[in-house]
Structures are given as C-alpha cells and as structure tokens.
Short mmCIF file of C-alpha atoms in Angstrom, two decimals:
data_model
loop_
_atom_site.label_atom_id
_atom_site.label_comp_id
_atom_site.label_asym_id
_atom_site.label_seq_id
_atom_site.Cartn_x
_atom_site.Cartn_y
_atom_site.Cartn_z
CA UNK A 12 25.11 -4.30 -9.13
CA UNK A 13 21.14 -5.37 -9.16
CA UNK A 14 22.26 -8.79 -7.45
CA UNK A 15 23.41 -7.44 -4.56
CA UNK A 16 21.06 -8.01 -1.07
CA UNK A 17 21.16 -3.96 -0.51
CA UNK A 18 20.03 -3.24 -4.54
CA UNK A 19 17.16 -5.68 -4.40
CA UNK A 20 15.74 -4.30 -1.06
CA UNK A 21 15.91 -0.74 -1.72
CA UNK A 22 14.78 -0.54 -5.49
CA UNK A 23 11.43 -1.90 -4.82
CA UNK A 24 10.57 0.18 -1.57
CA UNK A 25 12.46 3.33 -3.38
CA UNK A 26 10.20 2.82 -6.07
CA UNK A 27 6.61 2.26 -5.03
CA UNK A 28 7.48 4.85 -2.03
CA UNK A 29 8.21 7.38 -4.50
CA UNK A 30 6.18 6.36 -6.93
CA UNK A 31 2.89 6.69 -5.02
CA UNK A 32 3.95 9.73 -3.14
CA UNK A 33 4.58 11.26 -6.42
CA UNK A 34 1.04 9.79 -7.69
CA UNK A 35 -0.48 11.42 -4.15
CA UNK A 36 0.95 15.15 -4.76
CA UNK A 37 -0.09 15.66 -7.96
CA UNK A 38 -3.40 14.63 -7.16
CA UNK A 39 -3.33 16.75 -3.96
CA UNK A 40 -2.15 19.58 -5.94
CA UNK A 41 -4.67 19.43 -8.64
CA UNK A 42 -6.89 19.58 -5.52
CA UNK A 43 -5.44 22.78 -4.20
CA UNK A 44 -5.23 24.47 -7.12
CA UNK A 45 -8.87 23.62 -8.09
CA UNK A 46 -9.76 25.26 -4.88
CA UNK A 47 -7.95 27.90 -5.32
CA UNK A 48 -9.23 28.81 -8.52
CA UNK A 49 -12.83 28.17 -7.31
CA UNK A 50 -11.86 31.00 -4.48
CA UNK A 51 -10.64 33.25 -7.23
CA UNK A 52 -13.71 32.98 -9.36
CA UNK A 53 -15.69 33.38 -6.22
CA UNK A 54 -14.15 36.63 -5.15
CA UNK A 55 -14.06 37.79 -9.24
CA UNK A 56 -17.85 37.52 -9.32
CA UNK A 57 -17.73 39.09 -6.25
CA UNK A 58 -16.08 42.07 -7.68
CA UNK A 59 -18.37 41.80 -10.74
CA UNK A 60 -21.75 41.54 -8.74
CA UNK A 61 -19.79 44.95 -6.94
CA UNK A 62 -19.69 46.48 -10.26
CA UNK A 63 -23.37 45.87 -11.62
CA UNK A 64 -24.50 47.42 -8.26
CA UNK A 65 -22.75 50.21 -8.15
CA UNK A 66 -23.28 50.90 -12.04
CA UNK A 67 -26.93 50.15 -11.65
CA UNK A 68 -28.13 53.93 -10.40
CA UNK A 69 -26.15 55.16 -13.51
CA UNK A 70 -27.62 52.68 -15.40
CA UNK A 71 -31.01 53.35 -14.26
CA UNK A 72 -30.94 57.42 -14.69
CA UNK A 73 -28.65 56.76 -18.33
CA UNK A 74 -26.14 58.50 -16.30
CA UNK A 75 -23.29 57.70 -19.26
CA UNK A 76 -20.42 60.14 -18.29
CA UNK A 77 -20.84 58.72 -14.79
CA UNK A 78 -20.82 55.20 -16.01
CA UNK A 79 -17.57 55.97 -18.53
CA UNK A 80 -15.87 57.47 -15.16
CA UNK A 81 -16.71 53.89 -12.48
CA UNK A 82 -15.42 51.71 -15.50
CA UNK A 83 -12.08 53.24 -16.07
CA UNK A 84 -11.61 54.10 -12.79
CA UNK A 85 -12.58 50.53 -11.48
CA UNK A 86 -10.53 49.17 -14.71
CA UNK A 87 -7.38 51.24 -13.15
CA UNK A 88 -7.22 49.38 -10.07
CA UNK A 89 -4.08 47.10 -9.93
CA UNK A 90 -4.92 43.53 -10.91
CA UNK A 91 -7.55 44.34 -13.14
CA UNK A 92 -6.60 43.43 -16.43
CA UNK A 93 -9.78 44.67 -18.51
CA UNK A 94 -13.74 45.84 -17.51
CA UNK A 95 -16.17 46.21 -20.27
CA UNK A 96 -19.93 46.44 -20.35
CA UNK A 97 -21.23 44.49 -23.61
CA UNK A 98 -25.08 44.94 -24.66
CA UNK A 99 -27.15 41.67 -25.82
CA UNK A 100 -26.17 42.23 -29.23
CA UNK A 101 -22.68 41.90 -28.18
CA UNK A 102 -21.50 45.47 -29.12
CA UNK A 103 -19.24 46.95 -26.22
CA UNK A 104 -20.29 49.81 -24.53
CA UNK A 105 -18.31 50.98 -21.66
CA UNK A 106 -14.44 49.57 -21.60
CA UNK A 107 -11.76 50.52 -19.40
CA UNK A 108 -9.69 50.08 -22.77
CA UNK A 109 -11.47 53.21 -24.95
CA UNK A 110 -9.84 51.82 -28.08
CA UNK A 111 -12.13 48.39 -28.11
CA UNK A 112 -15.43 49.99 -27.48
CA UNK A 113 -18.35 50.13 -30.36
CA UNK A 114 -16.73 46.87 -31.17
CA UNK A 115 -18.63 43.62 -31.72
CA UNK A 116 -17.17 40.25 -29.39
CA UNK A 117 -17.62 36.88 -31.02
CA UNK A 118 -19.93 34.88 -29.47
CA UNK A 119 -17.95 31.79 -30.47
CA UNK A 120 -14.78 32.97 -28.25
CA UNK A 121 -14.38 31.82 -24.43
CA UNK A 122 -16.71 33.44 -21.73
CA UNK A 123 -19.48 33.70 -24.60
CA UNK A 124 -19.75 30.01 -26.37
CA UNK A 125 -20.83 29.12 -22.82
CA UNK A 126 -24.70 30.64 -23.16
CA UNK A 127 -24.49 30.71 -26.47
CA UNK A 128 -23.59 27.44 -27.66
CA UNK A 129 -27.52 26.21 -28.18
CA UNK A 130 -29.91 28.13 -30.66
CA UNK A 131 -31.22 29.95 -27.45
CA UNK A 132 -28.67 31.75 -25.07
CA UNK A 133 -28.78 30.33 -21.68
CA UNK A 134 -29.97 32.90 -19.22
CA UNK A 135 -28.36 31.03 -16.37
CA UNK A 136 -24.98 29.51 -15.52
CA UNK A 137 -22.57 28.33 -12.78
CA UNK A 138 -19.87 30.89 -11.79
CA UNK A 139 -17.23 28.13 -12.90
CA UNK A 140 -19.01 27.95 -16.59
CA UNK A 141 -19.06 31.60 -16.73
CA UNK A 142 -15.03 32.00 -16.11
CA UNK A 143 -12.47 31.22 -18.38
CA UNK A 144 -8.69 31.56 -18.41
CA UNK A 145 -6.39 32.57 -21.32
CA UNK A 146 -3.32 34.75 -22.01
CA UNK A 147 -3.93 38.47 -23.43
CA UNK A 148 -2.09 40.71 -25.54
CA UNK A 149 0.01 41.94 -22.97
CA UNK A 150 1.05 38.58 -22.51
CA UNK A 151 -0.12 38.20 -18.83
CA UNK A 152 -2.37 35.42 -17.79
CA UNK A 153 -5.94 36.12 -17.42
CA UNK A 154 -8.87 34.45 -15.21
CA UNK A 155 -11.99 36.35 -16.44
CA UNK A 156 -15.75 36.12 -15.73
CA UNK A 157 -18.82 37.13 -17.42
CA UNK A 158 -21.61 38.21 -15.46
CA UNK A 159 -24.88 39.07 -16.82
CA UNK A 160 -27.02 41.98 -16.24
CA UNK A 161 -30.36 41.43 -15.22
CA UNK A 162 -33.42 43.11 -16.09
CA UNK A 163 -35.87 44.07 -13.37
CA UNK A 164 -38.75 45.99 -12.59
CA UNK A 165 -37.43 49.16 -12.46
CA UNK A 166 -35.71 49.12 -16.35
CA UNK A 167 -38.41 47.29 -17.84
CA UNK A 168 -40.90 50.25 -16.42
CA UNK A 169 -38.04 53.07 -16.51
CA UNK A 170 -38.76 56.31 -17.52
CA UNK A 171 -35.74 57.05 -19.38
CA UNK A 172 -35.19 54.01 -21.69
CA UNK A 173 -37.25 51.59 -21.63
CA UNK A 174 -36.51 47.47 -21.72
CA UNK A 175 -39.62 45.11 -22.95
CA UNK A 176 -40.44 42.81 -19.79
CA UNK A 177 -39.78 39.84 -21.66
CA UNK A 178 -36.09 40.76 -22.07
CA UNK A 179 -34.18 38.80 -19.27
CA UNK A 180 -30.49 39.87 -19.95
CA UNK A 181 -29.74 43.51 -20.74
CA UNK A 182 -26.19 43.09 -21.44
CA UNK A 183 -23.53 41.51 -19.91
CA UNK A 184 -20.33 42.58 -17.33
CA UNK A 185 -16.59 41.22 -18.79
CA UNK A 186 -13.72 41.73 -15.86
CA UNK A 187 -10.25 40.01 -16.52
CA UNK A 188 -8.03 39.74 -13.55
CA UNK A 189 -4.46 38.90 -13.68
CA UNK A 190 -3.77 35.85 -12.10
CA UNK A 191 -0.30 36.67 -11.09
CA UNK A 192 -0.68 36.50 -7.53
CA UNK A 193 -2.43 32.48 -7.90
CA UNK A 194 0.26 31.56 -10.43
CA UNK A 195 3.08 32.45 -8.13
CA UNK A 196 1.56 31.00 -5.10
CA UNK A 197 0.58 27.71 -7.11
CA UNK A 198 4.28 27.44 -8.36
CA UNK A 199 5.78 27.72 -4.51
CA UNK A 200 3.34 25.11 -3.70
CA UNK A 201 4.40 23.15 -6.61
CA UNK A 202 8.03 23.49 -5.46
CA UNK A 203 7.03 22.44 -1.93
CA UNK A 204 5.76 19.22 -3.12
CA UNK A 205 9.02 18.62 -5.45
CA UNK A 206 10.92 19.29 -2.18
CA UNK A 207 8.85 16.59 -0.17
CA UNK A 208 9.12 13.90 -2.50
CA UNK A 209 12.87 14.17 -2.60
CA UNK A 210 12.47 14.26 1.27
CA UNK A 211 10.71 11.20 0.62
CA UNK A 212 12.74 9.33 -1.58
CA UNK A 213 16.37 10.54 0.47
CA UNK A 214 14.47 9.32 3.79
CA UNK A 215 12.93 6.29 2.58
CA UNK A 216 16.33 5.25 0.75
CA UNK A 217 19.27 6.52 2.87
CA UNK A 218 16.69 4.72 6.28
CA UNK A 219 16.53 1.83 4.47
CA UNK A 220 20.11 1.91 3.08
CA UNK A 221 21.14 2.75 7.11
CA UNK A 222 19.19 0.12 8.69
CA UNK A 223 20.72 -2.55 6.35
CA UNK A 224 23.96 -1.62 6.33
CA UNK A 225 23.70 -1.64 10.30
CA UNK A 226 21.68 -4.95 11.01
CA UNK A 227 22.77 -7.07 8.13
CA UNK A 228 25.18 -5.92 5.53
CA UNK A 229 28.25 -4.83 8.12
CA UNK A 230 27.32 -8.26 10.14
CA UNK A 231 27.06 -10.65 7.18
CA UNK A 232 30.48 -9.17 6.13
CA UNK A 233 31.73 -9.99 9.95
CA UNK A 234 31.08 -13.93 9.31
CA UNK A 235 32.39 -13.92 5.96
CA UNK A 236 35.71 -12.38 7.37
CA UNK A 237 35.37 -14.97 10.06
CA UNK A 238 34.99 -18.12 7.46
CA UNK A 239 37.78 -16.54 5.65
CA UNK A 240 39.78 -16.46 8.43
CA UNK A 241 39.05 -20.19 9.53
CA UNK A 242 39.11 -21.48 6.53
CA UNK A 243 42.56 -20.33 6.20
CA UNK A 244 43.60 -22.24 9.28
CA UNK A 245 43.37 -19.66 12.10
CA UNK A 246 40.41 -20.23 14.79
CA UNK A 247 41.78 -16.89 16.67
CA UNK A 248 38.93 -14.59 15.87
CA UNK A 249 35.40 -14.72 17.36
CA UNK A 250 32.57 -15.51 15.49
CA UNK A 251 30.61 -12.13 15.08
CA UNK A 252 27.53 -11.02 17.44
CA UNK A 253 24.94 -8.87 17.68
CA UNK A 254 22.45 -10.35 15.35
CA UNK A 255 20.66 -13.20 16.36
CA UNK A 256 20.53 -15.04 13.67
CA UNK A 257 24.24 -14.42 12.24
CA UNK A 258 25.14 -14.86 15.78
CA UNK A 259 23.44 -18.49 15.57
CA UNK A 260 24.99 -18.92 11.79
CA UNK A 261 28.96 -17.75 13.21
CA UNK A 262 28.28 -20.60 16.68
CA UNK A 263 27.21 -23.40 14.59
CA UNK A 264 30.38 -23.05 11.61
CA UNK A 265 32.66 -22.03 15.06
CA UNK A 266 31.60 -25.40 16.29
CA UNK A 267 31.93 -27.04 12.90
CA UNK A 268 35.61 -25.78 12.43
CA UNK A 269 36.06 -26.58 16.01
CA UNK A 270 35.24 -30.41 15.39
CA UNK A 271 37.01 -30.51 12.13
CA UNK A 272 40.14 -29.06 13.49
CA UNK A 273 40.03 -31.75 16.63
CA UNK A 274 39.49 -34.23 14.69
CA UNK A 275 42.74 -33.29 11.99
CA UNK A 276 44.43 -32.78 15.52
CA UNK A 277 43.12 -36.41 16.37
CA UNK A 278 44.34 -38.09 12.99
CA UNK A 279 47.30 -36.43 12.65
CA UNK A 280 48.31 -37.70 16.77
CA UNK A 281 47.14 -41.12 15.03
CA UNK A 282 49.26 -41.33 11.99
CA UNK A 283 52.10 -40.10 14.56
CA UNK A 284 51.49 -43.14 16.59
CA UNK A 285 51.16 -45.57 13.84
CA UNK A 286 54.48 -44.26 12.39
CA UNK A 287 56.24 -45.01 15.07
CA UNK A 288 56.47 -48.80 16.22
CA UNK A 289 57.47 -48.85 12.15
CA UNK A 290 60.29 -46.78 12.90
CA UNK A 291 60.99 -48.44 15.91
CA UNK A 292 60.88 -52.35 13.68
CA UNK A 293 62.69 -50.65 11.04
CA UNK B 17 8.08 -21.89 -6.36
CA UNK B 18 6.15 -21.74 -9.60
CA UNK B 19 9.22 -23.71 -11.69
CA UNK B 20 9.31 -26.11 -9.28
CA UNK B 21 5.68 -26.91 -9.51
CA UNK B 22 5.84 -27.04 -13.37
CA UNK B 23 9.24 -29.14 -12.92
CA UNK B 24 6.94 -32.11 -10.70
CA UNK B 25 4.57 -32.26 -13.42
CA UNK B 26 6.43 -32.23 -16.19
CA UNK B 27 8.61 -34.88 -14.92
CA UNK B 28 7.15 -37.04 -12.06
CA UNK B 29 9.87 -39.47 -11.38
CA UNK B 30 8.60 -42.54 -10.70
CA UNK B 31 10.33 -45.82 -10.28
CA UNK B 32 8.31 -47.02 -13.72
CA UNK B 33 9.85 -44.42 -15.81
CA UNK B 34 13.32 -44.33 -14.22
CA UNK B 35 15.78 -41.36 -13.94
CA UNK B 36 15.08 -38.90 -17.27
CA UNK B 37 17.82 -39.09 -20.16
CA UNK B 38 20.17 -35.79 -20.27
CA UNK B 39 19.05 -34.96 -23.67
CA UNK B 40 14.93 -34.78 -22.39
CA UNK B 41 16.77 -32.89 -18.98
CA UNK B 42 18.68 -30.42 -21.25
CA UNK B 43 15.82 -29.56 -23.56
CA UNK B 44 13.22 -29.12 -20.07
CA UNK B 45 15.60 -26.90 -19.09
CA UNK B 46 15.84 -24.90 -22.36
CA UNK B 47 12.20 -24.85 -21.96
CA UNK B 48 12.22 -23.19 -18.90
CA UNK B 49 14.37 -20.62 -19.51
CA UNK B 50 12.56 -20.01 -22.99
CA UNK B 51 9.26 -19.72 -20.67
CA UNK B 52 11.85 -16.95 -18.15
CA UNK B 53 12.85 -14.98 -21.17
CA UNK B 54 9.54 -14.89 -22.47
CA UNK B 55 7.93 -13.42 -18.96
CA UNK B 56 10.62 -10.30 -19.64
CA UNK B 57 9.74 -9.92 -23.06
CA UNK B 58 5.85 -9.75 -22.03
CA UNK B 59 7.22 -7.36 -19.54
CA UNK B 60 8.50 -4.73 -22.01
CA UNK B 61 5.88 -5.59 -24.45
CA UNK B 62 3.16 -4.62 -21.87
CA UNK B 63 4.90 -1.41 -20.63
CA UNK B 64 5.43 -0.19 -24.22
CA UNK B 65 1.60 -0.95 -24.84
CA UNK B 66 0.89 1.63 -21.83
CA UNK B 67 3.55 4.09 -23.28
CA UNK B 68 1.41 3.99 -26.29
CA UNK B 69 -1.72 4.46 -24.64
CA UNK B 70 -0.66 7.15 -22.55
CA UNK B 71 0.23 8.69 -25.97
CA UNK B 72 -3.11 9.15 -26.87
CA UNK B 73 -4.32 10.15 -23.63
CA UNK B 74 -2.17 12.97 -23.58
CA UNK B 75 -3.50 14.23 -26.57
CA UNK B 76 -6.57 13.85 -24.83
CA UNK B 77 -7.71 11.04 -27.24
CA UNK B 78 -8.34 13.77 -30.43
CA UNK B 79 -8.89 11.06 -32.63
CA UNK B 80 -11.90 9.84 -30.94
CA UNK B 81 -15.43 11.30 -32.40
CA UNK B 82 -16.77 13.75 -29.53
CA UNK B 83 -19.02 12.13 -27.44
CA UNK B 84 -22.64 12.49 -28.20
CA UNK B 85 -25.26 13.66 -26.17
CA UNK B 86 -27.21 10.41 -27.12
CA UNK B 87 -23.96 8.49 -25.64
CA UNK B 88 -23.91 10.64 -22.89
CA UNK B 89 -27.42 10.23 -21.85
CA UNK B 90 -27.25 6.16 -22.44
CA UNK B 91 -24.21 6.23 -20.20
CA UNK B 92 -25.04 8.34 -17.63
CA UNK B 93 -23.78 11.15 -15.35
CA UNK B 94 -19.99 11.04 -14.99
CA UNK B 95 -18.14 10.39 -11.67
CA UNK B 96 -16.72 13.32 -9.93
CA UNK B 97 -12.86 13.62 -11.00
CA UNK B 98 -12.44 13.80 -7.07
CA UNK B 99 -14.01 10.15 -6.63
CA UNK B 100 -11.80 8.94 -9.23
CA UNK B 101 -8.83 10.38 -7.89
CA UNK B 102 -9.73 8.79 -4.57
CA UNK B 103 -10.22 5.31 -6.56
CA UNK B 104 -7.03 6.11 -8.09
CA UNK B 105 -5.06 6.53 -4.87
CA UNK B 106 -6.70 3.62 -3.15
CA UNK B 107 -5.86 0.98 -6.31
CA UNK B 108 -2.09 2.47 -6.87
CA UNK B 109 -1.90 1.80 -3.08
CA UNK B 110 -3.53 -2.19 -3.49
CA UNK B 111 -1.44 -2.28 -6.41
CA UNK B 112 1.88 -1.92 -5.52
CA UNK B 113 0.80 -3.90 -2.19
CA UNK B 114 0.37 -7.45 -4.14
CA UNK B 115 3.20 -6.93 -6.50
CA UNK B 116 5.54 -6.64 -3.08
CA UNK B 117 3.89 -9.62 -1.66
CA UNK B 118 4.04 -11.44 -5.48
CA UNK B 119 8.25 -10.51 -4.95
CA UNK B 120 7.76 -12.16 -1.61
CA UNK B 121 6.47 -15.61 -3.25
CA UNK B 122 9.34 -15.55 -5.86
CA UNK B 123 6.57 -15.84 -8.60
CA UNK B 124 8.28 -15.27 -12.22
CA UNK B 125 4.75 -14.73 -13.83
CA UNK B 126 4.35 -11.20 -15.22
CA UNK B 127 0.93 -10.06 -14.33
CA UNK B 128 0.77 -6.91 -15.51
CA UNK B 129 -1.90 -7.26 -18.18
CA UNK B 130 -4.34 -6.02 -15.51
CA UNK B 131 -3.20 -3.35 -14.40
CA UNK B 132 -2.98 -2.00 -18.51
CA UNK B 133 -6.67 -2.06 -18.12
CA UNK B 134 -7.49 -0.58 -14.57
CA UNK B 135 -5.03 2.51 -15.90
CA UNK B 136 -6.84 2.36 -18.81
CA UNK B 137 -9.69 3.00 -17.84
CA UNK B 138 -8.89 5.50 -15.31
CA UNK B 139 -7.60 7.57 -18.48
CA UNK B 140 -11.39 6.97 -20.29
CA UNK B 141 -13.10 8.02 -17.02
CA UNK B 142 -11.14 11.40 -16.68
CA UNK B 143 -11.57 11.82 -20.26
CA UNK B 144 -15.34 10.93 -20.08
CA UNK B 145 -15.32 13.52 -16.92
CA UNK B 146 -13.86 16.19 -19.19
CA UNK B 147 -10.55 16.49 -17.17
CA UNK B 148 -7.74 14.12 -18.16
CA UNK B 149 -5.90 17.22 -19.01
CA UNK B 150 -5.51 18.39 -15.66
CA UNK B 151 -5.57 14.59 -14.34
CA UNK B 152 -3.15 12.91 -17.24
CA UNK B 153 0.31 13.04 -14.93
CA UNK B 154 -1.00 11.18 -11.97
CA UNK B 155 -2.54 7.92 -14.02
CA UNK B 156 0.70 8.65 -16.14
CA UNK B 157 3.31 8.37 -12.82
CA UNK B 158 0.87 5.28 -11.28
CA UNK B 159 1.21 3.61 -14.83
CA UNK B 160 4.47 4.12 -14.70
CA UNK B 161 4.95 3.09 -10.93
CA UNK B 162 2.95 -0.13 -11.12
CA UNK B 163 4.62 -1.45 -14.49
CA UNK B 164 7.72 -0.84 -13.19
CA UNK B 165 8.24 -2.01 -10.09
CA UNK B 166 6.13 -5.16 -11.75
CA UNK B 167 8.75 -5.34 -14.75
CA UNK B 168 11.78 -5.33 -11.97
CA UNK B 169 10.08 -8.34 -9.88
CA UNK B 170 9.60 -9.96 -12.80
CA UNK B 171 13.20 -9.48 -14.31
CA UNK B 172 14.91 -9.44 -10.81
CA UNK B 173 12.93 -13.16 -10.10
CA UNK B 174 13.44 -14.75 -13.52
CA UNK B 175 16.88 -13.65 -14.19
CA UNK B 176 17.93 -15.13 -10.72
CA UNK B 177 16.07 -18.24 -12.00
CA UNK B 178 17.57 -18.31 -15.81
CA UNK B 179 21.09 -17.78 -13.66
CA UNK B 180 20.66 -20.85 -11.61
CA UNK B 181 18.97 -23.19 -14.59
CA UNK B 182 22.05 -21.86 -16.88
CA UNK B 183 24.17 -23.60 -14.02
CA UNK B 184 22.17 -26.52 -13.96
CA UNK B 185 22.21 -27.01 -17.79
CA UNK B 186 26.37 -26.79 -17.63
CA UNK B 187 26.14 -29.46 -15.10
CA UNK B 188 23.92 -31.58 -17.44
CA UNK B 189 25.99 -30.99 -20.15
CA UNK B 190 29.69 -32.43 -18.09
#
C-alpha cells in the first residue's frame, strides 16, 4: 500500500500541509483569543472605573444606604457575576451577595497575590495583572478584575471621615463577569478552524489525488495495458497519448515491438526458404 | 545516492585487487542493510525521545525548581510569546521545506536529532515566557509534524533500499 507512486506522493504533502496548517491555527487562535480577552478586561475595567465614579459622591458624603442600593443594583445586571467593595484590610464592605459581606478575602487567592505578593502591596498594576479567571460556585466561568480605589484630595481632607494623606489605596473594587458570551464565541471560532483544516487536508489530498490520477496514474496504466497487449502478440492497439513523456515511452517500445516483430516476420520467411530446396532434394 | 557513495569507497575496484569474493560482497551488503535498519531504529528512538519531552512540557516542567529572580535577571527579559510564535511558524515552515527536498535526494540518513533541539527549546522559551500552557499544542503538532514526515522519508527511502539490497544479496547468494 505505502509502495505505490500515488501513497508516496500524497503522504508527504498531506502531512506537512496539514501539519503546519494545524501548527498555524492554533497559533492564530491563541492570538485571537488573547485579544479577545485583552478586549474583555479592557471593557471590565471599564465597567469598574464606571463603578468607583459613580460610588465616589456616596463615598465622599458616607452616603451607605445609597452605596448598598448602586452595588446590588449594578450587581443585578445580567452578566455580572459578583460586585463587592473590600477595604485595605481586606474586610468586604458592600457586596451584591449580602451573605459574604463583613467577611475577610485571602490575600493569597487570585486577584489579591498580585499586589500582595512582596512585603509591601504594590500600589500599581497592569489591567492584565489585575484580572484573573476561575470557575465560581455556581459553576459558571468567571473573568474578574480588581480595581483599586484611590485616595485623593478630597477624602484625605473630608469632613466626614477622614483618610491620612499618606494612605494611597482606600480599598479596593472586585467585579466578576461571566464569560459566557467569549467562551461561546471562542468555541465557534475554534470549530471554524477544525472545519478549515479538514478543508485543507480534503483539498490538498483529493487535488493531489485528482491531478495524479489524471496526468499519470490513468496514463501509466494505458502503456502497461499496451505492453501487455504486445507482449502477448497483438500490435492492434495504439500506444497511449496525452502525456508527453508516456507518449515518448509508448513510441519508442511501439517501435521496439515493431522491429522485433519484422524481424521474427523476417526469420521465420528465412527458415521457410531454407526449408525448402531440402524438401525439394529430399 | 548516499549507499552508492559509501559502496565506491568501501570497495574501489581496481584492476590490482580484482573482482571482490561473494563472501566479502554478502557481508557489505549485510552491512548496509544493518546501517538501513539502524537509520529506522534512530527514527523511532528520536521521536519517542520528543514524546518524552513533550511529557514534561505539558506538565509545564513541575519538576524544575522555579526560576529565580537572580536567574532571571542574569538571563534577561524574555521574548514576547508572539515573536516566538512567529519563529515558530517560520522554522516549522524551513523545516518541513529541507526534509521534502532531503526525500528529493533519496538520502537514507535520519536527521532528526536537530530538530529535537530547536522544539526543545521552543518548549523552554514559552516556559521561560510563562506561557507554554497556552502555547504547548502548537510546538506539540510541529514536533509531531517535523518527526514524522522525517521518520516516513527515512523509512519510505531505506526500506526501498533494504528491498533492493535484499534482492541483490539473493543474487549473490545463487
């Protein structure tokens, strides 16, 4: 099966054509889905810098109720998985989720480890150090971001509560979005790909396959037929054209068998006429 | 092409030396395919030796001590992982270039050793980037690609050539 012409030319090319298209997807798609998730955490801290800003008046005139009212009703909006309001010794005040608030996070989980990994918190981060993906307890797949609340003039020298000057970050913002939406459009895209490389490989094999099978399989068959046939005595059938170079192959061996049979013609006339002045004596 | 070559200087036949004796023909050509079944062998060795090492790299090398910032600094900032996916495309691509034009020479040599290491170390820079997670199936499918179409030149090449010195040794042997 591997020795035949067709096997040895279309392994190779099916192979490395695949192959690399295969290598090229996944590499394209870990592209695209890099992107995409950049987008995402670009629109979450979006949504989180939304948040601080329209929590900050509350904030400012220790407005609670008000601030207990934006976070669940921001935390009820479709998508939004949780929305809590931690202070800088990690207890959580505000939570769309009443039943985790007065609670204490861990630094050493995901979304805090990040400014808290060194014996000083960072103050600072990228938005792609400051998200993190997991799976909740309601089993849906999460993409959340931390974003940290600044101090500023106006709450270090507020009248109502009052933060030292030296105090950078007041607390922090926690907002989980589901990332339904990204997973579904990641796995079409994922099944777009699959598609194309099977386009691949059934164009690259079954054009490769065709092409043979038309320029040199079904003609190298032809000439076999033919030296089958005149090999067996009859020098009825045309040698096979079309192909240059079996065309070339079928003239020379029809000229070969040609010569061959004139010259058995020749010898056989030969031994006639030798055979017969015996007869004649005899 | 490569047989051949080994063949005239093995056994230059000059006038001095005559026409070799069937016994010294027999055992060259035991020799040769002993050096053809040897090239597969390499073959499978090699590809297991990347199976392995993908093994580890898709554990994301766990075993390994993490790297230290002292390491770090010595070494220097990494490459972006979309650099080396660019390197990655353009040596799969050179790769699988030279083994079709190797099949084109009809060399039996297996010549894969190299391309253990290039992988390699494509798996040590995404894991020195942070990523080879995300980045393990692509040097895993190029591995695969390269060694493979590799292992079938060499197999396809030297079991054509074991076929036709098998047929020469009967001949020897009448």
């Amino acid at each position: 099966m591997f020795n035949s012409f067709a096997s040895k030319a279309i392994i190779p090319v099916a192979l490395s054509l695949t192959g690399f298209v295969i290598v090229c997807s996944l590499i394209l798609y870990s592209s695209i889905r890099e992107g995409f998730l950049r987008d995402a955490v670009r629109q979450e801290t979006s949504l989180a810098d939304t948040v601080v800003s329209s929590t900050r008046y509350t904030m400012m005139t220790d407005d609670r109720e008000s601030l207990y009212h934006i976070i669940d009703s921001v935390g009820a909006q479709k998508g939004i998985e949780h929305l809590r309001i931690f202070n800088k010794e990690g207890v959580i005040m505000f939570s769309s989720d009443p039943g985790e608030l007065n609670k204490v996070v861990d630094k050493t989980t995901a979304g805090c480890i990040e400014c808290h990994s060194g014996p000083e918190p960072a103050e600072r981060l990228g938005s792609m150090q400051l998200a993190r993906r997991f799976v909740n307890g309601k089993n849906n797949n999460v993409l959340a971001i931390t974003a940290p609340i600044y101090n500023d003039a106006h709450c270090s020298a507020g009248d109502c509560h009052f933060h030292p000057d030296h105090q950078k970050v007041l607390g922090t913002l926690d907002i989980g979005l589901s990332t339904a939406s990204l997973d579904s459009s990641l796995l079409a895209l994922r099944l777009k790909m699959v598609v194309f490389c099977v386009m691949v490989l059934i164009l690259s094999v079954g054009g490769i396959s065709a092409l043979l099978r038309r320029n040199l399989l079904a003609p190298i068959n032809n000439l076999i037929d033919y030296v089958r046939n005149v090999s067996g005595g009859s020098m009825d059938n045309d040698f096979p054209k079309g192909i240059s170079e079996i065309e070339t192959l079928g003239q020379i061996y029809h000229e070969m068998a040609k010569e061959k049979h004139h010259a058995e013609t020749e010898l056989i006339k030969i031994r006639k006429a030798d055979s017969l002045p015996k007869r004649k004596g005899g | 092409m490569f047989l051949r070559r080994k063949q005239r200087q093995s056994h230059p036949l000059t006038p001095d030396e005559g026409i070799p004796s069937p016994e010294s023909r027999r055992q060259e050509i035991q020799g040769r395919i002993h050096y053809l079944t040897k090239q597969i062998r390499y073959s499978k060795w090699w590809m297991a030796l990347f199976f392995l090492f993908s093994l580890c790299a898709a554990v994301d090398f766990r075993f390994f001590p993490p790297i230290s910032e002292k390491t770090r600094q010595f070494l220097g900032a990494s490459p972006s992982p979309t650099l080396i996916s660019i390197a990655l495309i353009v040596y799969a691509f050179s790769a699988l270039i030279l083994i079709l034009g190797h099949m084109n020479t009809g060399s039996v040599r297996f010549r894969g050793w190299s391309h253990i290491g290039y992988l390699s170390a494509f798996y040590l820079f995404y894991y020195y980037t942070g990523v080879l997670r995300e980045n393990f199936w692509p040097v895993f499918i190029a591995g695969l690609t390269i060694l493979g179409l590799e292992s079938y030149r060499v197999w396809s090449a030297c079991s054509e050539a074991i076929r036709m010195e098998k047929e020469i040794l009967a001949s020897v042997k009448k």
